Amino acid sequence: MVIHVVVAEDMGLLRGALCAALSREEDMEVVADVEGVGELLTVVRRCRPQVVVLALTPELPDPVEVVARISAEAPHAAVLAMSPRWNPALVEAALAAGARGLVGKDSSLAELVRAIRALAAGDRAIDPAAAVAVLSPPEIPLTPREMDVLRMAAEGLPLKEIAVRLYLAHGTVRNHLSVILRKTGARNRLEAVWRARRNGWL
């Protein structure tokens, strides 16, 4: 049986390399490849692949919404989610949305091919790095109060509003943000929020 695969990856060079590599496998055929996820559901409905290789972007607010839509509207297609870095929140969200497999973008071609074959056979395939992310999550270097401030900052609130909501002085909030930037190695609030989301703290 030939496994029909759809590849969704926004980086053109990587997408092309993936398609070329998978097409060389005797039991696989890449029936479509798409940039991003905008038209992915339409392509999946039209091509009816057994496996969708989908690149996730951890820093997006909801990187697995499309996984849930495919699982609900195209249950014949098993989603193999790829991520450059797995964290507990992303692993749990991807699996809860219906992903049947998780692989890292640094995985070998042989590992990717094995995962695709496993999904096509009705099994699951979880990358060891993704499993480790859940079993041994990285420690959060921020205190609970610093996390409160960062959550408010992630909502885009100004310092004054954060101070009011947390019953803190304006200067105290500013000091917390300075410590947050130092601990996360970020240059500004936006980068601190991005790093926290990437690491699964938010």
PDB file of C-alpha atoms in Angstrom:
ATOM      1  CA  MET A   1       0.000   0.000   0.000  1.00  0.00           C
ATOM      2  CA  VAL A   2       1.303   3.432  -0.928  1.00  0.00           C
ATOM      3  CA  ILE A   3       1.006   5.969   1.900  1.00  0.00           C
ATOM      4  CA  HIS A   4      -0.345   9.294   0.678  1.00  0.00           C
ATOM      5  CA  VAL A   5       1.247  12.215   2.535  1.00  0.00           C
ATOM      6  CA  VAL A   6       0.584  15.956   2.685  1.00  0.00           C
ATOM      7  CA  VAL A   7       3.411  18.193   3.920  1.00  0.00           C
ATOM      8  CA  ALA A   8       2.636  21.567   5.536  1.00  0.00           C
ATOM      9  CA  GLU A   9       5.719  23.696   6.244  1.00  0.00           C
ATOM     10  CA  ASP A  10       6.124  27.467   5.840  1.00  0.00           C
ATOM     11  CA  MET A  11       9.852  27.352   5.031  1.00  0.00           C
ATOM     12  CA  GLY A  12      10.081  26.675   1.296  1.00  0.00           C
ATOM     13  CA  LEU A  13      13.539  25.123   1.285  1.00  0.00           C
ATOM     14  CA  LEU A  14      12.719  22.695   4.103  1.00  0.00           C
ATOM     15  CA  ARG A  15       9.337  21.860   2.577  1.00  0.00           C
ATOM     16  CA  GLY A  16      10.962  21.061  -0.761  1.00  0.00           C
ATOM     17  CA  ALA A  17      13.625  18.902   0.879  1.00  0.00           C
ATOM     18  CA  LEU A  18      11.005  16.991   2.877  1.00  0.00           C
ATOM     19  CA  CYS A  19       8.868  16.331  -0.168  1.00  0.00           C
ATOM     20  CA  ALA A  20      11.844  15.170  -2.234  1.00  0.00           C
ATOM     21  CA  ALA A  21      13.104  12.873   0.518  1.00  0.00           C
ATOM     22  CA  LEU A  22       9.714  11.293   1.250  1.00  0.00           C
ATOM     23  CA  SER A  23       8.962  10.813  -2.456  1.00  0.00           C
ATOM     24  CA  ARG A  24      12.058   8.626  -2.744  1.00  0.00           C
ATOM     25  CA  GLU A  25      10.501   6.097  -0.348  1.00  0.00           C
ATOM     26  CA  GLU A  26       8.926   3.251  -2.338  1.00  0.00           C
ATOM     27  CA  ASP A  27       5.835   3.092  -0.137  1.00  0.00           C
ATOM     28  CA  MET A  28       5.155   6.859   0.037  1.00  0.00           C
ATOM     29  CA  GLU A  29       3.742   9.509  -2.261  1.00  0.00           C
ATOM     30  CA  VAL A  30       3.573  13.211  -1.394  1.00  0.00           C
ATOM     31  CA  VAL A  31       0.197  14.134  -2.888  1.00  0.00           C
ATOM     32  CA  ALA A  32       0.419  17.824  -1.940  1.00  0.00           C
ATOM     33  CA  ASP A  33       2.522  20.350  -0.053  1.00  0.00           C
ATOM     34  CA  VAL A  34       1.332  23.653   1.344  1.00  0.00           C
ATOM     35  CA  GLU A  35       2.908  26.762   2.812  1.00  0.00           C
ATOM     36  CA  GLY A  36       1.441  27.588   6.199  1.00  0.00           C
ATOM     37  CA  VAL A  37      -1.937  26.264   7.253  1.00  0.00           C
ATOM     38  CA  GLY A  38      -4.400  28.597   5.501  1.00  0.00           C
ATOM     39  CA  GLU A  39      -5.456  26.183   2.767  1.00  0.00           C
ATOM     40  CA  LEU A  40      -4.364  22.982   4.512  1.00  0.00           C
ATOM     41  CA  LEU A  41      -7.829  21.719   5.467  1.00  0.00           C
ATOM     42  CA  THR A  42      -9.088  22.190   1.893  1.00  0.00           C
ATOM     43  CA  VAL A  43      -6.081  20.281   0.535  1.00  0.00           C
ATOM     44  CA  VAL A  44      -6.556  17.464   3.074  1.00  0.00           C
ATOM     45  CA  ARG A  45     -10.225  17.107   2.140  1.00  0.00           C
ATOM     46  CA  ARG A  46      -9.375  17.046  -1.578  1.00  0.00           C
ATOM     47  CA  CYS A  47      -6.346  14.727  -1.476  1.00  0.00           C
ATOM     48  CA  ARG A  48      -7.473  12.451   1.380  1.00  0.00           C
ATOM     49  CA  PRO A  49      -3.963  11.567   2.636  1.00  0.00           C
ATOM     50  CA  GLN A  50      -3.341   8.965   5.306  1.00  0.00           C
ATOM     51  CA  VAL A  51      -0.780  11.226   7.020  1.00  0.00           C
ATOM     52  CA  VAL A  52      -0.366  14.998   7.308  1.00  0.00           C
ATOM     53  CA  VAL A  53       3.124  16.165   8.292  1.00  0.00           C
ATOM     54  CA  LEU A  54       2.440  19.518   9.943  1.00  0.00           C
ATOM     55  CA  ALA A  55       5.054  21.969  11.216  1.00  0.00           C
ATOM     56  CA  LEU A  56       3.944  23.749  14.388  1.00  0.00           C
ATOM     57  CA  THR A  57       5.182  27.155  15.512  1.00  0.00           C
ATOM     58  CA  PRO A  58       5.328  27.140  19.328  1.00  0.00           C
ATOM     59  CA  GLU A  59       5.368  30.931  19.706  1.00  0.00           C
ATOM     60  CA  LEU A  60       1.927  31.364  18.121  1.00  0.00           C
ATOM     61  CA  PRO A  61      -0.970  31.798  20.596  1.00  0.00           C
ATOM     62  CA  ASP A  62      -2.748  28.651  19.410  1.00  0.00           C
ATOM     63  CA  PRO A  63      -0.368  26.553  17.292  1.00  0.00           C
ATOM     64  CA  VAL A  64      -2.530  23.425  17.331  1.00  0.00           C
ATOM     65  CA  GLU A  65      -5.938  24.776  16.321  1.00  0.00           C
ATOM     66  CA  VAL A  66      -5.463  23.365  12.815  1.00  0.00           C
ATOM     67  CA  VAL A  67      -4.666  19.924  14.311  1.00  0.00           C
ATOM     68  CA  ALA A  68      -8.034  19.947  16.049  1.00  0.00           C
ATOM     69  CA  ARG A  69      -9.814  20.977  12.842  1.00  0.00           C
ATOM     70  CA  ILE A  70      -8.194  18.203  10.809  1.00  0.00           C
ATOM     71  CA  SER A  71      -8.999  15.647  13.514  1.00  0.00           C
ATOM     72  CA  ALA A  72     -12.644  16.762  13.579  1.00  0.00           C
ATOM     73  CA  GLU A  73     -13.283  17.353   9.874  1.00  0.00           C
ATOM     74  CA  ALA A  74     -10.874  14.898   8.215  1.00  0.00           C
ATOM     75  CA  PRO A  75     -10.525  11.969  10.658  1.00  0.00           C
ATOM     76  CA  HIS A  76      -9.083   9.762   7.894  1.00  0.00           C
ATOM     77  CA  ALA A  77      -5.857  11.829   8.071  1.00  0.00           C
ATOM     78  CA  ALA A  78      -3.458  11.179  10.946  1.00  0.00           C
ATOM     79  CA  VAL A  79      -1.528  14.314  11.952  1.00  0.00           C
ATOM     80  CA  LEU A  80       2.221  14.035  12.542  1.00  0.00           C
ATOM     81  CA  ALA A  81       3.175  17.303  14.243  1.00  0.00           C
ATOM     82  CA  MET A  82       6.720  18.655  13.886  1.00  0.00           C
ATOM     83  CA  SER A  83       8.263  21.247  16.176  1.00  0.00           C
ATOM     84  CA  PRO A  84      11.763  22.687  16.492  1.00  0.00           C
ATOM     85  CA  ARG A  85      11.422  22.455  20.265  1.00  0.00           C
ATOM     86  CA  TRP A  86       8.927  20.567  22.400  1.00  0.00           C
ATOM     87  CA  ASN A  87       7.741  21.799  25.789  1.00  0.00           C
ATOM     88  CA  PRO A  88       5.131  20.270  28.118  1.00  0.00           C
ATOM     89  CA  ALA A  89       2.384  22.736  27.159  1.00  0.00           C
ATOM     90  CA  LEU A  90       2.867  22.210  23.417  1.00  0.00           C
ATOM     91  CA  VAL A  91       3.035  18.406  23.739  1.00  0.00           C
ATOM     92  CA  GLU A  92      -0.151  18.277  25.807  1.00  0.00           C
ATOM     93  CA  ALA A  93      -1.969  20.722  23.500  1.00  0.00           C
ATOM     94  CA  ALA A  94      -0.977  18.843  20.328  1.00  0.00           C
ATOM     95  CA  LEU A  95      -2.036  15.468  21.726  1.00  0.00           C
ATOM     96  CA  ALA A  96      -5.287  16.876  23.141  1.00  0.00           C
ATOM     97  CA  ALA A  97      -6.074  18.373  19.719  1.00  0.00           C
ATOM     98  CA  GLY A  98      -5.748  14.937  18.141  1.00  0.00           C
ATOM     99  CA  ALA A  99      -2.173  14.671  16.854  1.00  0.00           C
ATOM    100  CA  ARG A 100      -1.239  11.001  16.484  1.00  0.00           C
ATOM    101  CA  GLY A 101       2.495  11.606  16.284  1.00  0.00           C
ATOM    102  CA  LEU A 102       5.100  14.130  17.437  1.00  0.00           C
ATOM    103  CA  VAL A 103       8.571  14.572  15.934  1.00  0.00           C
ATOM    104  CA  GLY A 104      11.303  17.155  16.327  1.00  0.00           C
ATOM    105  CA  LYS A 105      12.546  19.136  13.358  1.00  0.00           C
ATOM    106  CA  ASP A 106      16.029  17.886  14.193  1.00  0.00           C
ATOM    107  CA  SER A 107      14.940  14.248  13.816  1.00  0.00           C
ATOM    108  CA  SER A 108      16.620  12.130  11.160  1.00  0.00           C
ATOM    109  CA  LEU A 109      14.850  11.242   7.925  1.00  0.00           C
ATOM    110  CA  ALA A 110      14.745   7.609   9.045  1.00  0.00           C
ATOM    111  CA  GLU A 111      12.899   8.618  12.239  1.00  0.00           C
ATOM    112  CA  LEU A 112      10.419  10.722  10.274  1.00  0.00           C
ATOM    113  CA  VAL A 113       9.773   7.891   7.815  1.00  0.00           C
ATOM    114  CA  ARG A 114       9.243   5.409  10.670  1.00  0.00           C
ATOM    115  CA  ALA A 115       6.768   7.783  12.299  1.00  0.00           C
ATOM    116  CA  ILE A 116       4.801   8.227   9.062  1.00  0.00           C
ATOM    117  CA  ARG A 117       4.605   4.462   8.572  1.00  0.00           C
ATOM    118  CA  ALA A 118       3.477   3.988  12.180  1.00  0.00           C
ATOM    119  CA  LEU A 119       0.666   6.519  11.796  1.00  0.00           C
ATOM    120  CA  ALA A 120      -0.429   5.041   8.478  1.00  0.00           C
ATOM    121  CA  ALA A 121      -0.658   1.658  10.233  1.00  0.00           C
ATOM    122  CA  GLY A 122      -2.909   3.134  12.912  1.00  0.00           C
ATOM    123  CA  ASP A 123      -0.252   3.418  15.610  1.00  0.00           C
ATOM    124  CA  ARG A 124       1.175   6.418  17.462  1.00  0.00           C
ATOM    125  CA  ALA A 125       4.710   7.819  17.217  1.00  0.00           C
ATOM    126  CA  ILE A 126       6.089  10.085  19.940  1.00  0.00           C
ATOM    127  CA  ASP A 127       9.559  11.602  19.587  1.00  0.00           C
ATOM    128  CA  PRO A 128      11.749  10.851  22.651  1.00  0.00           C
ATOM    129  CA  ALA A 129      12.452  14.586  23.037  1.00  0.00           C
ATOM    130  CA  ALA A 130       8.711  15.271  23.252  1.00  0.00           C
ATOM    131  CA  ALA A 131       8.297  12.539  25.868  1.00  0.00           C
ATOM    132  CA  VAL A 132      11.195  13.931  27.895  1.00  0.00           C
ATOM    133  CA  ALA A 133       9.654  17.424  27.714  1.00  0.00           C
ATOM    134  CA  VAL A 134       6.612  16.094  29.582  1.00  0.00           C
ATOM    135  CA  LEU A 135       8.444  13.818  31.997  1.00  0.00           C
ATOM    136  CA  SER A 136      11.224  16.309  32.829  1.00  0.00           C
ATOM    137  CA  PRO A 137       9.929  19.833  32.178  1.00  0.00           C
ATOM    138  CA  PRO A 138      12.495  22.627  32.557  1.00  0.00           C
ATOM    139  CA  GLU A 139      12.360  24.543  35.821  1.00  0.00           C
ATOM    140  CA  ILE A 140      10.773  27.979  35.655  1.00  0.00           C
ATOM    141  CA  PRO A 141      13.331  30.542  36.868  1.00  0.00           C
ATOM    142  CA  LEU A 142      10.666  33.138  37.717  1.00  0.00           C
ATOM    143  CA  THR A 143       8.943  33.522  41.068  1.00  0.00           C
ATOM    144  CA  PRO A 144       5.127  33.245  41.240  1.00  0.00           C
ATOM    145  CA  ARG A 145       4.855  37.045  41.491  1.00  0.00           C
ATOM    146  CA  GLU A 146       7.141  37.526  38.490  1.00  0.00           C
ATOM    147  CA  MET A 147       4.976  35.060  36.567  1.00  0.00           C
ATOM    148  CA  ASP A 148       1.897  37.129  37.498  1.00  0.00           C
ATOM    149  CA  VAL A 149       3.574  40.236  36.089  1.00  0.00           C
ATOM    150  CA  LEU A 150       4.635  38.395  32.929  1.00  0.00           C
ATOM    151  CA  ARG A 151       1.096  37.067  32.355  1.00  0.00           C
ATOM    152  CA  MET A 152      -0.246  40.611  32.556  1.00  0.00           C
ATOM    153  CA  ALA A 153       2.495  41.803  30.213  1.00  0.00           C
ATOM    154  CA  ALA A 154       1.504  39.039  27.779  1.00  0.00           C
ATOM    155  CA  GLU A 155      -1.975  40.600  27.664  1.00  0.00           C
ATOM    156  CA  GLY A 156      -0.370  43.848  26.485  1.00  0.00           C
ATOM    157  CA  LEU A 157      -1.254  45.796  29.633  1.00  0.00           C
ATOM    158  CA  PRO A 158       0.754  48.949  30.455  1.00  0.00           C
ATOM    159  CA  LEU A 159       2.805  49.098  33.660  1.00  0.00           C
ATOM    160  CA  LYS A 160       0.272  51.272  35.415  1.00  0.00           C
ATOM    161  CA  GLU A 161      -2.570  48.819  34.721  1.00  0.00           C
ATOM    162  CA  ILE A 162      -0.459  45.848  35.830  1.00  0.00           C
ATOM    163  CA  ALA A 163       0.295  47.667  39.078  1.00  0.00           C
ATOM    164  CA  VAL A 164      -3.406  48.332  39.713  1.00  0.00           C
ATOM    165  CA  ARG A 165      -4.454  44.751  38.982  1.00  0.00           C
ATOM    166  CA  LEU A 166      -1.758  43.216  41.168  1.00  0.00           C
ATOM    167  CA  TYR A 167      -2.027  45.823  43.955  1.00  0.00           C
ATOM    168  CA  LEU A 168       1.622  46.765  43.514  1.00  0.00           C
ATOM    169  CA  ALA A 169       3.464  50.049  43.261  1.00  0.00           C
ATOM    170  CA  HIS A 170       4.385  51.190  39.754  1.00  0.00           C
ATOM    171  CA  GLY A 171       8.077  51.027  40.633  1.00  0.00           C
ATOM    172  CA  THR A 172       7.714  47.479  41.984  1.00  0.00           C
ATOM    173  CA  VAL A 173       6.226  46.302  38.701  1.00  0.00           C
ATOM    174  CA  ARG A 174       9.068  47.987  36.814  1.00  0.00           C
ATOM    175  CA  ASN A 175      11.597  46.213  39.066  1.00  0.00           C
ATOM    176  CA  HIS A 176       9.867  42.853  38.502  1.00  0.00           C
ATOM    177  CA  LEU A 177      10.038  43.369  34.737  1.00  0.00           C
ATOM    178  CA  SER A 178      13.757  44.178  34.939  1.00  0.00           C
ATOM    179  CA  VAL A 179      14.362  40.940  36.852  1.00  0.00           C
ATOM    180  CA  ILE A 180      12.218  39.003  34.342  1.00  0.00           C
ATOM    181  CA  LEU A 181      14.282  40.343  31.430  1.00  0.00           C
ATOM    182  CA  ARG A 182      17.511  39.422  33.203  1.00  0.00           C
ATOM    183  CA  LYS A 183      16.354  35.896  34.117  1.00  0.00           C
ATOM    184  CA  THR A 184      14.969  35.113  30.645  1.00  0.00           C
ATOM    185  CA  GLY A 185      17.802  36.794  28.750  1.00  0.00           C
ATOM    186  CA  ALA A 186      15.244  38.867  26.850  1.00  0.00           C
ATOM    187  CA  ARG A 187      15.800  42.393  25.532  1.00  0.00           C
ATOM    188  CA  ASN A 188      12.225  43.575  26.057  1.00  0.00           C
ATOM    189  CA  ARG A 189       8.817  42.495  27.308  1.00  0.00           C
ATOM    190  CA  LEU A 190       7.706  41.041  23.976  1.00  0.00           C
ATOM    191  CA  GLU A 191      10.775  38.827  23.788  1.00  0.00           C
ATOM    192  CA  ALA A 192      10.313  37.739  27.412  1.00  0.00           C
ATOM    193  CA  VAL A 193       6.732  36.702  26.637  1.00  0.00           C
ATOM    194  CA  TRP A 194       7.897  34.875  23.487  1.00  0.00           C
ATOM    195  CA  ARG A 195      10.589  32.981  25.422  1.00  0.00           C
ATOM    196  CA  ALA A 196       8.122  32.058  28.158  1.00  0.00           C
ATOM    197  CA  ARG A 197       5.621  30.708  25.620  1.00  0.00           C
ATOM    198  CA  ARG A 198       8.336  28.829  23.761  1.00  0.00           C
ATOM    199  CA  ASN A 199       9.387  27.145  27.009  1.00  0.00           C
ATOM    200  CA  GLY A 200       5.818  26.338  28.020  1.00  0.00           C
ATOM    201  CA  TRP A 201       5.721  28.669  31.050  1.00  0.00           C
ATOM    202  CA  LEU A 202       2.684  30.557  29.740  1.00  0.00           C
TER     203      LEU A 202
END
